[in-house]
Coordinates of C-alpha atoms and ligand atoms in Angstrom, one line a residue:
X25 CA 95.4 102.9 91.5
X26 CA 99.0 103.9 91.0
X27 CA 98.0 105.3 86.9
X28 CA 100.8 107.8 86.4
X29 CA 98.5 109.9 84.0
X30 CA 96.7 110.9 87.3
X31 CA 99.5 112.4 89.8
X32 CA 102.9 112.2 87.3
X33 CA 104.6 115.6 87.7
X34 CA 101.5 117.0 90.0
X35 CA 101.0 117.5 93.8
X36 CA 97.8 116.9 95.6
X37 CA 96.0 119.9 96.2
X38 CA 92.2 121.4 97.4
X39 CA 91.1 118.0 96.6
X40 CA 93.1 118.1 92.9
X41 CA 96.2 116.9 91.0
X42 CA 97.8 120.0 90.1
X43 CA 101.2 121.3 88.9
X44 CA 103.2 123.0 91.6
X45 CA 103.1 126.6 91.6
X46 CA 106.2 127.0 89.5
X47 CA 105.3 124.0 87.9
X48 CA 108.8 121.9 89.0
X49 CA 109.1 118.4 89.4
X50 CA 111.3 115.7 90.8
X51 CA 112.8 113.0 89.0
X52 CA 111.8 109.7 91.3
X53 CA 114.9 107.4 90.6
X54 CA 115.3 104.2 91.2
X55 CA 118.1 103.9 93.5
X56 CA 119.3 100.1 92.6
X57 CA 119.6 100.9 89.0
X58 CA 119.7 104.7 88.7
X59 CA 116.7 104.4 86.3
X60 CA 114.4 107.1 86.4
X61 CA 110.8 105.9 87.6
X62 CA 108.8 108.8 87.0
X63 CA 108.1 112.5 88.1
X64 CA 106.3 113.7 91.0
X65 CA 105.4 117.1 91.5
X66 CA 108.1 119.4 93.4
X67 CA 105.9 121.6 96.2
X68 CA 107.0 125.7 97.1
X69 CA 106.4 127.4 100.3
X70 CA 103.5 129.2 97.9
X71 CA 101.8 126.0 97.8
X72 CA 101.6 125.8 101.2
X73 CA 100.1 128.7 102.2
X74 CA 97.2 127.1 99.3
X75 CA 97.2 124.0 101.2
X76 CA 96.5 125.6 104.3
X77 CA 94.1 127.5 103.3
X78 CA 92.3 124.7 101.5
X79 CA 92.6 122.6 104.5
X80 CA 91.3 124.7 107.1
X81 CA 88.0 124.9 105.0
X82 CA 87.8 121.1 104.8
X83 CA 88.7 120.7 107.8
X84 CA 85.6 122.1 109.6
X85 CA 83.1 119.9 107.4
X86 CA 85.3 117.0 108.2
X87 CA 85.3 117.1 111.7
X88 CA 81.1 117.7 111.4
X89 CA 81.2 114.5 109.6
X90 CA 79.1 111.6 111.9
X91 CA 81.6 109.8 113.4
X92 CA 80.6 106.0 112.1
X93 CA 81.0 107.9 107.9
X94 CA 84.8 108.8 109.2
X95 CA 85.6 105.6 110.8
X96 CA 83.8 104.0 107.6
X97 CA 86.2 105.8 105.7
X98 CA 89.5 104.7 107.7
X99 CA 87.8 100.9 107.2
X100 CA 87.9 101.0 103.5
X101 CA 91.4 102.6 103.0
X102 CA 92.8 99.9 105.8
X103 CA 90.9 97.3 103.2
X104 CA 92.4 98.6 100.0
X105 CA 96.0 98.3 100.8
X106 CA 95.9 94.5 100.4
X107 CA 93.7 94.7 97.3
X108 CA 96.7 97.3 95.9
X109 CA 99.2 95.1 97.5
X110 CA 101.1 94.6 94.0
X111 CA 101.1 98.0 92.8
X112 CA 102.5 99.7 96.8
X113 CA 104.9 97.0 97.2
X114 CA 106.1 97.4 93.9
X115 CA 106.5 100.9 94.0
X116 CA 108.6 100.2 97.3
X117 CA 110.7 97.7 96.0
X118 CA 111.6 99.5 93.3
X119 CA 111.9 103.6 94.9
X120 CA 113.1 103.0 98.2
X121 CA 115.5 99.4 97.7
X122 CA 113.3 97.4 100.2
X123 CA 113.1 94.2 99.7
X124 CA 110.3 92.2 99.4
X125 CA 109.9 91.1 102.4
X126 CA 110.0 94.9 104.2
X127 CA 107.5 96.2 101.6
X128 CA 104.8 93.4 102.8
X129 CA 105.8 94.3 106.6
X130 CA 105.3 98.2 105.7
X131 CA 102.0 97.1 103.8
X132 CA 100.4 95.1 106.4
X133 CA 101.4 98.2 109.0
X134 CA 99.8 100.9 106.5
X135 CA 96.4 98.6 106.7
X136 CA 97.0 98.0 110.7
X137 CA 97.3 101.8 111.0
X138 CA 94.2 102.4 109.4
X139 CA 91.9 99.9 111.2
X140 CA 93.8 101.1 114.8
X141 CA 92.4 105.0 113.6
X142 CA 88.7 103.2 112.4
X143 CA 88.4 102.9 116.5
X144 CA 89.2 106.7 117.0
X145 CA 86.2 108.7 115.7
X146 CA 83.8 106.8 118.5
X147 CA 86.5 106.8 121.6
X148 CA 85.1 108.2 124.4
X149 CA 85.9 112.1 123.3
X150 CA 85.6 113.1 127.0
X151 CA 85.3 113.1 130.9
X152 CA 82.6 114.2 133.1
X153 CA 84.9 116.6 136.0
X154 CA 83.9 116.7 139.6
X155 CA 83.2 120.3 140.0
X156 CA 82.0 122.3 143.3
X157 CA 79.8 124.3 141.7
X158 CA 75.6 123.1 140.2
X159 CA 76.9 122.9 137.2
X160 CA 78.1 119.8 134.6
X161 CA 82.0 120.4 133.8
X162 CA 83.3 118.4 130.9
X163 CA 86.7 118.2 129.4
X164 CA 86.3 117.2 126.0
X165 CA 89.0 116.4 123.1
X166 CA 88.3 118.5 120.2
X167 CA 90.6 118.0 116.4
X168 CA 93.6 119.7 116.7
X169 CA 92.6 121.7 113.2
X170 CA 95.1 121.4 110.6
X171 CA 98.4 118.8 111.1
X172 CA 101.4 119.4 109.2
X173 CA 103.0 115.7 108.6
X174 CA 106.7 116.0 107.1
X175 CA 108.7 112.3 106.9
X176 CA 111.7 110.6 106.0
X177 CA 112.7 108.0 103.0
X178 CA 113.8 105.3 104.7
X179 CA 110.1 103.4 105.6
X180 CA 108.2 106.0 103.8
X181 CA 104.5 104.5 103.8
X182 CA 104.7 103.7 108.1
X183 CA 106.5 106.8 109.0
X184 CA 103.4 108.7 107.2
X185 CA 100.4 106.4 107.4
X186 CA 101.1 106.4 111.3
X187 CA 100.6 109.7 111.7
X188 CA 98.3 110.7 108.6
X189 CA 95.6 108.0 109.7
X190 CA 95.0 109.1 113.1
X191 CA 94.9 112.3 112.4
X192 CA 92.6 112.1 110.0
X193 CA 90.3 109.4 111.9
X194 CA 90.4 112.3 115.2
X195 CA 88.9 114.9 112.4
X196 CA 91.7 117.2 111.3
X197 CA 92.7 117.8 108.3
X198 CA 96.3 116.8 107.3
X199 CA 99.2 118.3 104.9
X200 CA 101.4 115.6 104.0
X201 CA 105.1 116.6 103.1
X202 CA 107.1 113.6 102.3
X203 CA 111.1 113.4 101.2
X204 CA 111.0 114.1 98.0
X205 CA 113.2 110.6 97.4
X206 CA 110.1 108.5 98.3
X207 CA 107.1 110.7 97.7
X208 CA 105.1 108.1 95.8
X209 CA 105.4 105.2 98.4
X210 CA 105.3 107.9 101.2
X211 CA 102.9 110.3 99.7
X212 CA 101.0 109.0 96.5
X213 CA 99.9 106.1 97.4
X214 CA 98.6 107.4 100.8
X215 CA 96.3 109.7 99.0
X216 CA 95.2 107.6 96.2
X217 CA 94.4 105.5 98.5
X218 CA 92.6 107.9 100.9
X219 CA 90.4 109.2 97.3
X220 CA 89.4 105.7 97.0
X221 CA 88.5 104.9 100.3
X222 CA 85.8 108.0 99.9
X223 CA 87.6 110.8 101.8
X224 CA 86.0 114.3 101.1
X225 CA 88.3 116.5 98.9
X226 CA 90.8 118.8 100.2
X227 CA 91.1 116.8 103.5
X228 CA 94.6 115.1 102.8
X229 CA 96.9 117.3 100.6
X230 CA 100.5 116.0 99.4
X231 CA 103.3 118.3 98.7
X232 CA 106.4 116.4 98.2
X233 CA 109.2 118.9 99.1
X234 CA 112.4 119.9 100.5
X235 CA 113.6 121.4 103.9
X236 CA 111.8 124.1 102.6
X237 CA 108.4 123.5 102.5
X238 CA 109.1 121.3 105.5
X239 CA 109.7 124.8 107.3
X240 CA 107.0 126.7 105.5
X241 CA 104.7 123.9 106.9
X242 CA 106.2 124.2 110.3
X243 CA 105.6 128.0 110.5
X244 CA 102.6 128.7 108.7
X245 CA 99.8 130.0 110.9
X246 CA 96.8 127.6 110.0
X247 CA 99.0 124.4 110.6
X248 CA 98.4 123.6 114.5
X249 CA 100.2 120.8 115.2
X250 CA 103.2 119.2 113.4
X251 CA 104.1 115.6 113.2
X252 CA 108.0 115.5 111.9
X253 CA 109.9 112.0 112.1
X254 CA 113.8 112.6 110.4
X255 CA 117.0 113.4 111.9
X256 CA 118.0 114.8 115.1
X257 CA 119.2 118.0 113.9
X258 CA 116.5 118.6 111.6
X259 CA 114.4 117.8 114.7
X260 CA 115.8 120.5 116.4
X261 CA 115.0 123.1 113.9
X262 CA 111.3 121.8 113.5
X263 CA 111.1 122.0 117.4
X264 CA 112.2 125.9 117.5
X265 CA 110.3 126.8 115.0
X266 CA 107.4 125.5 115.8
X267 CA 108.2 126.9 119.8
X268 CA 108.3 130.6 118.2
X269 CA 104.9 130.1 116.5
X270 CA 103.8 128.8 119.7
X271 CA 102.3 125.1 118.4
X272 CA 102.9 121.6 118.9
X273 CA 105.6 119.4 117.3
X274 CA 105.8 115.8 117.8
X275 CA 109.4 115.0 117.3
X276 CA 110.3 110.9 116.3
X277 CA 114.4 111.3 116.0
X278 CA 117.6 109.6 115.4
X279 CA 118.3 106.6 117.0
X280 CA 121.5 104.9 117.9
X281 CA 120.1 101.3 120.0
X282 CA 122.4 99.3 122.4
X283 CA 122.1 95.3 122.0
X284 CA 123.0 94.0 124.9
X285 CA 123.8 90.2 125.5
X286 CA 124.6 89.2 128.7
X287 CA 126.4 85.8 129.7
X288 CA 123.9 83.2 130.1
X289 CA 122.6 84.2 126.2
X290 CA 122.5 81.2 123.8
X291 CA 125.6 82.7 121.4
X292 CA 123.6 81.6 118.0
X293 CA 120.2 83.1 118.4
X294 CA 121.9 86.4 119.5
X295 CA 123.9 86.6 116.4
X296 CA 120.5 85.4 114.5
X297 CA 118.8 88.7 116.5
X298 CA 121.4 91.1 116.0
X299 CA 121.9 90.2 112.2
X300 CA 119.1 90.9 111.8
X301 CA 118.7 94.2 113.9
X302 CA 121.5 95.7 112.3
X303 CA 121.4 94.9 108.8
X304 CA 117.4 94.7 107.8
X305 CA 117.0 97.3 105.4
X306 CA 120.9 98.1 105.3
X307 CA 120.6 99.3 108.6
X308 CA 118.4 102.6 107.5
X309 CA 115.6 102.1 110.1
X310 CA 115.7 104.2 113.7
X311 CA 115.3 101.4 116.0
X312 CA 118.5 99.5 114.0
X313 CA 120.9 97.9 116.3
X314 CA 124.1 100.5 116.4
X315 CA 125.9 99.4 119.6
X316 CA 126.5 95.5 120.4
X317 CA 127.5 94.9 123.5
X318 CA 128.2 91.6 124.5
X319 CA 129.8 90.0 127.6
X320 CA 133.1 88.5 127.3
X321 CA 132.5 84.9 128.0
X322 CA 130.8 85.1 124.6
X323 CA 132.4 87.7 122.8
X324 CA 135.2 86.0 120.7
X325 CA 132.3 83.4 119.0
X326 CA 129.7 86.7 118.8
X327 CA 132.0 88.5 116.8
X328 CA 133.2 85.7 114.6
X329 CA 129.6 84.7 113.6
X330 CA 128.5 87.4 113.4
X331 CA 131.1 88.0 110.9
X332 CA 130.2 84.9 109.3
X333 CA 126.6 85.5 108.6
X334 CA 127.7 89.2 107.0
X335 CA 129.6 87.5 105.0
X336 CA 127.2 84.7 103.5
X337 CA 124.1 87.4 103.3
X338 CA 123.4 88.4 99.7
X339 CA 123.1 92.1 98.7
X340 CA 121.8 93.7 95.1
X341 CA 118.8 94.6 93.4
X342 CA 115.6 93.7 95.5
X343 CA 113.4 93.9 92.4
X344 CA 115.2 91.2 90.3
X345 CA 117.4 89.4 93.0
X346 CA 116.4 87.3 96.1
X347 CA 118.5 89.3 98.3
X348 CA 118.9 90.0 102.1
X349 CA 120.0 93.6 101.5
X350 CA 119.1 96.0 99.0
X351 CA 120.5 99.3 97.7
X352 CA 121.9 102.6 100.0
X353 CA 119.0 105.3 99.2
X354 CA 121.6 107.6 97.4
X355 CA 125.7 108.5 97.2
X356 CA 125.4 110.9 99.8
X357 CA 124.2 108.0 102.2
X358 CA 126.3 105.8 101.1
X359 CA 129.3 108.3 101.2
X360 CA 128.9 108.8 105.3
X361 CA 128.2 105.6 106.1
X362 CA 131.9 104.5 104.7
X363 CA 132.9 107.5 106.4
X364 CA 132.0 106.3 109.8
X365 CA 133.1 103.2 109.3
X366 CA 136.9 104.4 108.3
X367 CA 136.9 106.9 110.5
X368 CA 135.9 104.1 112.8
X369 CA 138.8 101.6 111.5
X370 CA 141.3 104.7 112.0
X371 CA 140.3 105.2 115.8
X372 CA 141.1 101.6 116.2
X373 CA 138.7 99.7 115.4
X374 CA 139.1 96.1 113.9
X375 CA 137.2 95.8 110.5
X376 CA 135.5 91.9 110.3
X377 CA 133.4 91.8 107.6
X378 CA 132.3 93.9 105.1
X379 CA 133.4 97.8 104.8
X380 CA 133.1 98.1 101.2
X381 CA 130.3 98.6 98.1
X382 CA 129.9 98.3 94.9
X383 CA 127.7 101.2 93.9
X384 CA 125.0 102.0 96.4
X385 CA 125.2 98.2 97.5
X386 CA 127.0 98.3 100.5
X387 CA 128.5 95.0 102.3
X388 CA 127.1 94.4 105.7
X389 CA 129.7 95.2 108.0
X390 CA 131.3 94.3 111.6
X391 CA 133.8 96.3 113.8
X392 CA 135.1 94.2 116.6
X393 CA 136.5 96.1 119.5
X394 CA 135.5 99.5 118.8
X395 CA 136.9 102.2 120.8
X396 CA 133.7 104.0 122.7
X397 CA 134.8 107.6 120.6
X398 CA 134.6 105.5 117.2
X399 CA 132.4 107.1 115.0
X400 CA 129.9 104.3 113.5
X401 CA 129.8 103.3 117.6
X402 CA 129.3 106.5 118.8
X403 CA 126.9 107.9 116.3
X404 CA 123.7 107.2 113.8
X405 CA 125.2 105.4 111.4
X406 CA 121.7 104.4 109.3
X407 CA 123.7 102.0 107.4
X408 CA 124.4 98.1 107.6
X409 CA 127.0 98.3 110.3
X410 CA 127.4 96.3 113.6
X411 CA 130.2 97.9 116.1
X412 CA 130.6 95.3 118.5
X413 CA 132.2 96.1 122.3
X414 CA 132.6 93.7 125.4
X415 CA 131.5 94.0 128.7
X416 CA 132.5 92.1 132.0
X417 CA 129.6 93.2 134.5
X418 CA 126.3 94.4 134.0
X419 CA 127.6 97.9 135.8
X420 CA 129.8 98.3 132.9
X421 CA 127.2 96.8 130.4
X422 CA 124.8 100.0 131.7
X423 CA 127.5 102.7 131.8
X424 CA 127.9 101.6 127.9
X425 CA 124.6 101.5 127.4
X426 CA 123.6 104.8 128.9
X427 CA 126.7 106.9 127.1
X428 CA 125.6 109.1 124.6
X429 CA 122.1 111.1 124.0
X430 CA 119.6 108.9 122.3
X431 CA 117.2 106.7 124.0
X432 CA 114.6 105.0 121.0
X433 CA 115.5 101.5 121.5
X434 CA 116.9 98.8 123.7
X435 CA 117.5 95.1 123.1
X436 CA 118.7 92.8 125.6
X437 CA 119.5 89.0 125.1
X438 CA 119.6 86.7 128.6
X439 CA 117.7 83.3 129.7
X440 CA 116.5 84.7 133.1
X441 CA 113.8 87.7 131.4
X442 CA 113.0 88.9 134.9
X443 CA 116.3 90.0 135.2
X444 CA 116.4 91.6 131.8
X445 CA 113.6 94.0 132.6
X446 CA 115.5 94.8 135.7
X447 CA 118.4 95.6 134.0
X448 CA 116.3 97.7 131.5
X449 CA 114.7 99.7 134.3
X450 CA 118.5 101.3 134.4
X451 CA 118.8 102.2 131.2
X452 CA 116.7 104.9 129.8
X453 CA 115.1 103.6 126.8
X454 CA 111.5 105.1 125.0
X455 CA 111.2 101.0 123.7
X456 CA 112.6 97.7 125.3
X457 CA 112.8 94.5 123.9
X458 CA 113.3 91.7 126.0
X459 CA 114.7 88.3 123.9
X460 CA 114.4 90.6 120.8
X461 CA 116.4 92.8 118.9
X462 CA 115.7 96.8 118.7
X463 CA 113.5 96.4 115.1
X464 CA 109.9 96.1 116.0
X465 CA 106.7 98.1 115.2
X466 CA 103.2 97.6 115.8
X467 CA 100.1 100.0 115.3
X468 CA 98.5 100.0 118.8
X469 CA 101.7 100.3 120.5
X470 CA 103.3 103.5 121.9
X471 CA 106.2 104.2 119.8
X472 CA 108.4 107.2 120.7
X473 CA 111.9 107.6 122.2
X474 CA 113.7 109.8 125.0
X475 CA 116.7 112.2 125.2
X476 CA 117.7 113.6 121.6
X477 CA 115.5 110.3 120.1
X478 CA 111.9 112.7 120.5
X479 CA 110.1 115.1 122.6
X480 CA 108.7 112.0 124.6
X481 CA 105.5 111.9 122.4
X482 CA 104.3 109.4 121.2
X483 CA 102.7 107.6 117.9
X484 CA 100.2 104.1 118.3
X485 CA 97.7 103.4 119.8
X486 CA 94.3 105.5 121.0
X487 CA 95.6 107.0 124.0
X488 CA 98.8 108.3 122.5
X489 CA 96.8 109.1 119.4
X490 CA 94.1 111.2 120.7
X491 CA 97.6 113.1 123.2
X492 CA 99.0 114.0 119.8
X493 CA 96.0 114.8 117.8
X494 CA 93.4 116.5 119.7
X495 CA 92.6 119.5 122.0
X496 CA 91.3 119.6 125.2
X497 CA 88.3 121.4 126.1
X498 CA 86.6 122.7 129.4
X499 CA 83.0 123.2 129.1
X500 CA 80.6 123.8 131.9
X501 CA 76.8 124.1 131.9
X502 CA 74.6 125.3 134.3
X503 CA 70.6 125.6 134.2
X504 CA 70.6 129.1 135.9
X505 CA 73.6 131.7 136.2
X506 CA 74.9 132.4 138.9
X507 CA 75.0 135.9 140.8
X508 CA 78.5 137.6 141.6
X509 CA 79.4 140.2 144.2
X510 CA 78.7 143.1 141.7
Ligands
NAD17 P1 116.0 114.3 107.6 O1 115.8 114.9 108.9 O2 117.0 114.9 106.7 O3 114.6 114.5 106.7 C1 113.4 114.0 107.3 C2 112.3 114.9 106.7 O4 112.4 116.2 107.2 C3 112.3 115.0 105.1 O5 111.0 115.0 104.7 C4 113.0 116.4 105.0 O6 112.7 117.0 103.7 C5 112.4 117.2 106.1 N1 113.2 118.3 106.6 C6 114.6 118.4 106.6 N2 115.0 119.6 107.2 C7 113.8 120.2 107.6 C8 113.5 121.4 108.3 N3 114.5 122.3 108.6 N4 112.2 121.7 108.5 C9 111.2 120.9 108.1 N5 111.4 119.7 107.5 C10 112.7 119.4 107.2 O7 116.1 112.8 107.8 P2 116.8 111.6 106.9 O8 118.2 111.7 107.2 O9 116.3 111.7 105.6 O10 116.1 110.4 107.6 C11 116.7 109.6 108.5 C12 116.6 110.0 109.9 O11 115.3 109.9 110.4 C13 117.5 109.2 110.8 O12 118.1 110.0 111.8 C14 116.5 108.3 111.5 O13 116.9 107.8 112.8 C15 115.3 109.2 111.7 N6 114.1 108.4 111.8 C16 113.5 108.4 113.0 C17 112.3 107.6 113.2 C18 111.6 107.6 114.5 O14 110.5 107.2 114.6 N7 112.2 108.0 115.6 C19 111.9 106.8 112.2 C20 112.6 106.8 111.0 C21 113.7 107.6 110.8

C-alpha cells in the first residue's frame, strides 16, 4: 500500500499524485538515526488554491452520494488499517520514534475513527420544529463544504484521521495539511488508504506543508471550516485568521495537565499512573502529565519512586530496541525541552532523575519541589518531564491546579471516586480522569479542552461530529402561500 513509486516526492492532488507546483520536496528523516527515509512532496500556497478548487467540485458529487455507498466507504478504510497494520506501524516507528506499542494504539484509533464516522452518513440529519404557522419547519444539517484539516507530528495518524473521517463520512470534502516531519504516517497513509477503501477522486487531497500553506488553507475562500490541532500560539493565528474571513475553526491546543494525588492514594499505582502519563511517548502528547501534585503525607516516597522508575526505564531506537522511550522528533525539540528543564533547575528546582540526552534520546526526568514560576512547571514542556509540587489541603491542591491558562486534561488519584469528581467539579478541566492519569483517547468520546487548550469544540463522537462538521438549515414548506398585508 505504502509503494514509494506511487506518492515519493508527490502530493495528493484532484484525485492524482503530482509534483508540487514548484516541484520541491521534503526529505522524511528518520529521527532515531538521522537516516533519510524518503521524500514527500513539499505543497505552495498555489497548490492550494488547486486543491480548493478541485475539492469544491468533488465535493458536490460526494455529498449526492447515497448515504449507505459513503458509510460503505468509511467501513472498508476502518477494515484496511489492520490488514496494512505492518506497513503504518512501521512507517511510525520509524518517522515519528513511537514505539511499538503507540503505533498499535494509534492504529487501532485510525480503524476506531473510521467505523465511529461509518454511523454518520445515516444519523438522523434533522429535526421536525414546532412552528405557528400550516406549514412543516425543519432544521436540517447540511456538509459544511470544504474542511481544511492542518495537524501536528507528534500522533500524526489520530490527530488527522479524527478529524478527516468524519468529515468525510458528513459529506464534505477535506484538504489534509499535515507537518511536514510526519506527512507519510499523518498524510500518506490516510489517503492511500482512503483510494483503497473506494473514495471518489479529488475528495481527500494531501499537501504536506509549512505554516504557510497552513495559512493559505486557513484563508482561502472555498475552505469553510478548518480543523487545526498544534500549539497554542499557532492556534491563535489560525483563529484570527479564520475570524477575518468570517469561517469556523476548531482549535485542539497546548496542554499543560495537573496530576493530582490526594492522601488516601495507594503511593505505587500513582507513581505506576504518572510514569506513565508523563513519559509515554517522551512526553510529546497534549494530555501528558506536566504538573504533579501530590499531598505531603506521600510526597517524599512519590518523588523517590518516581525517580526510581525514570531511572530503570530504557530509552533508544524503537525500531531495533525494546524500549520505553523513543527518540525527541528533532534538535529544536529537544533543545527547549533542556531549556525548561535548566531554566527550571536555576529557579530552584531539585533535578531527581534524568535531565540529560544523548542525541535526540532524552532521559526521563523528575524535578522535585519546583517553584510554581519554574518553567517546565509552568509551561508545555512536550517532553519527558515530571515537575513534582506538594500540597497540604485540597484548597491548596485546586488553587495549584487551576493557576495557569490551559484546561485539556485532569487526573486525580484517591480511594473515595465520589470525592474525586467533586473535587474535579472545581477545577476547570475539558477531560477528567478519575483513578487514571491525563493520557487517554477514545473515538466516540468528546475530546476538546478549555481556556487557551481550544475554542471548546470538540472531536468524537456523532454529536460533536456532526457540531463541527455540518451546517444547519431551516426549511419550511407549506401547501399554499400565504397572503401578506400588501
Ligand atoms: P505547531 O502549532 O507548531 O504545528 C501544528 C501544525 O500547524 C503543523 O502542521 C504546522 O505546520 C501548522 N502551522 C503552524 N503555524 C501555522 C499557521 N500560522 N497557520 C496554519 N498552520 C500552521 O505545533 P507543534 O509544536 O508541532 O505540535 C505540538 C503542539 O500541538 C503542542 O502544543 C501540543 O499540545 C499540541 N497538540 C494538541 C492536541 C490537542 O488535541 N489539543 C493534540 C496534539 C498536540
Amino acid at each position: 500500500m505504502l509503494d514509494t513509486s506511487v506518492w515519493s516526492g508527490r502530493i495528493s492532488l484532484g484525485g492524482d499524485w503530482v509534483e508540487a507546483s514548484g516541484g520541491a520536496t521534503y526529505t522524511v528523516v528518520e529521527p532515531a538515526t538521522g537516516e533519510s527515509l524518503g521524500q514527500v512532496g513539499k505543497a505552495s500556497p498555489d497548490d492550494v488554491r488547486r486543491a480548493a478548487q478541485h475539492a469544491t467540485e468533488a465535493q458536490r458529487s460526494w455529498a449526492a452520494t447515497p448515504h449507505s455507498e459513503r458509510a460503505a466507504v468509511l467501513r472498508r478504510a476502518g477494515d484496511l488499517w489492520h490488514a496494512h497494520a505492518e506497513e503504518v506501524m512501521g512507517w511510525n516507528v520509524r518517522e515519528v520514534g513511537a514505539v511499538p506499542g503507540m503505533a498499535g494504539f494509534s492504529l487501532d484509533v485510525a480503524a476506531a475513527e473510521c467505523f465511529e464516522a461509518a454511523a454518520l452518513p445515516s444519523y438522523a440529519a434533522g429535526k421536525v420544529l414546532a412552528t405557528d404557522q400550516p406549514r412543516l419547519s425543519i432544521s436540517q444539517r447540511v456538509p459544511a463544504g470544504v474542511v481544511g484539516v492542518i495537524s501536528p507530528f507528534n500522533v500524526p495518524l489520530i490527530l488527522s484521521i479524527r478529524a478527516v473521517a468524519p468529515a468525510l463520512a458528513l459529506g464534505n470534502a477535506v484538504i489534509l495539511k499535515p507537518d511536514p516531519r510526519s506527512a507519510v504516517t499523518g498524510g500518506v497513509t490516510i489517503v492511500r488508504i482512503f483510494e483503497e477503501a473506494g473514495l471518489p477522486a479529488g475528495v481527500l487531497q494531501l499537501l504536506p506543508g509549512g505554516a504557510e500553506v497552513g495559512e493559505a488553507l486557513t484563508t482561502d475562500p472555498d475552505v469553510r471550516v478548518i480543523a487545526f490541532t498544534g500549539s497554542t500560539p499557532a492556534g491563535r493565528k489560525v483563529g484570527e485568521a479564520a475570524g477575518r474571513h468570517l469561517k469556523r475553526a476548531h482549535l485542539e491546543l497546548g496542554g499543560n495537565s495537573a496530576f493530582l494525588v490526594l492522601e488516601d492514594a495507594d503511593v505505587d499505582q500513582a507513581v505506576n499512573l504518572a510514569a506513565w502519563g508523563a513519559f509515554f511517548h517522551q512526553g510529546q502528547i497534549c494530555m501528558t502529565v506536566g504538573r504533579h501534585l501530590v499531598h505531603d503525607s506521600l510526597y517524599d516516597a512519590y518523588v523517590e519512586k518516581l525517580a526510581a522508575k525514570a531511572d530503570q526505564l530504557p530509552v533508544g531506537n524503537p525500531a531495533t530496541d525494546d524500549v520505553a522511550l523513543g527518540p525527541i522528533i528533532d534538535e529544536a525539540q529537544r533543545d527547549k525541552i533542556h531549556a525548561l528543564v535548566t531554566g527550571s533547575q536555576q529557579a530552584g528546582a531539585r533535578l531527581v532523575a534524568g535531565g540529560t540526552y544523548d542525541g535526540l534520546f532524552y532521559r526521563p526526568t523528575v524535578l522535585a519541589d519546583s517553584p510554581v514560576d519554574a518553567p517546565a512547571y509552568a509551561e508545555e514542556v512536550f517532553g519527558p518531564v515530571a515537575s513534582v509540587v506538594r500540597f497540604s489541603d485540597l484548597d491548596e491542591a485546586v488553587k495549584l491546579a487551576t493557576a495557569g491558562d490551559y484546561g485539556l486534561s485532569l487526573g486525580i488519584v484517591t480511594r473515595d471516586a465520589m470525592r474525586g469528581l467533586e473535587l474535579a467539579a472545581r477545577i476547570p478541566s475539558g477531560i477528567v480522569h478519575v483513578n487514571d492519569q491525563t493520557v487517554n483517547d477514545e473515538a466516540n468520546a468528546p475530546f476538546g479542552g478549555l481556556g487557551v487548550s481550544g475554542t471548546g469544540s470538540r472531536h468524537g463522537g456523532a454529536e460533536a461530529n456532526i457540531d463541527a462538521f455540518t451546517e444547519t438549515r431551516w426549511i419550511t414548506l407549506r401547501s399554499e402561500p400565504p397572503t401578506f398585508p400588501f
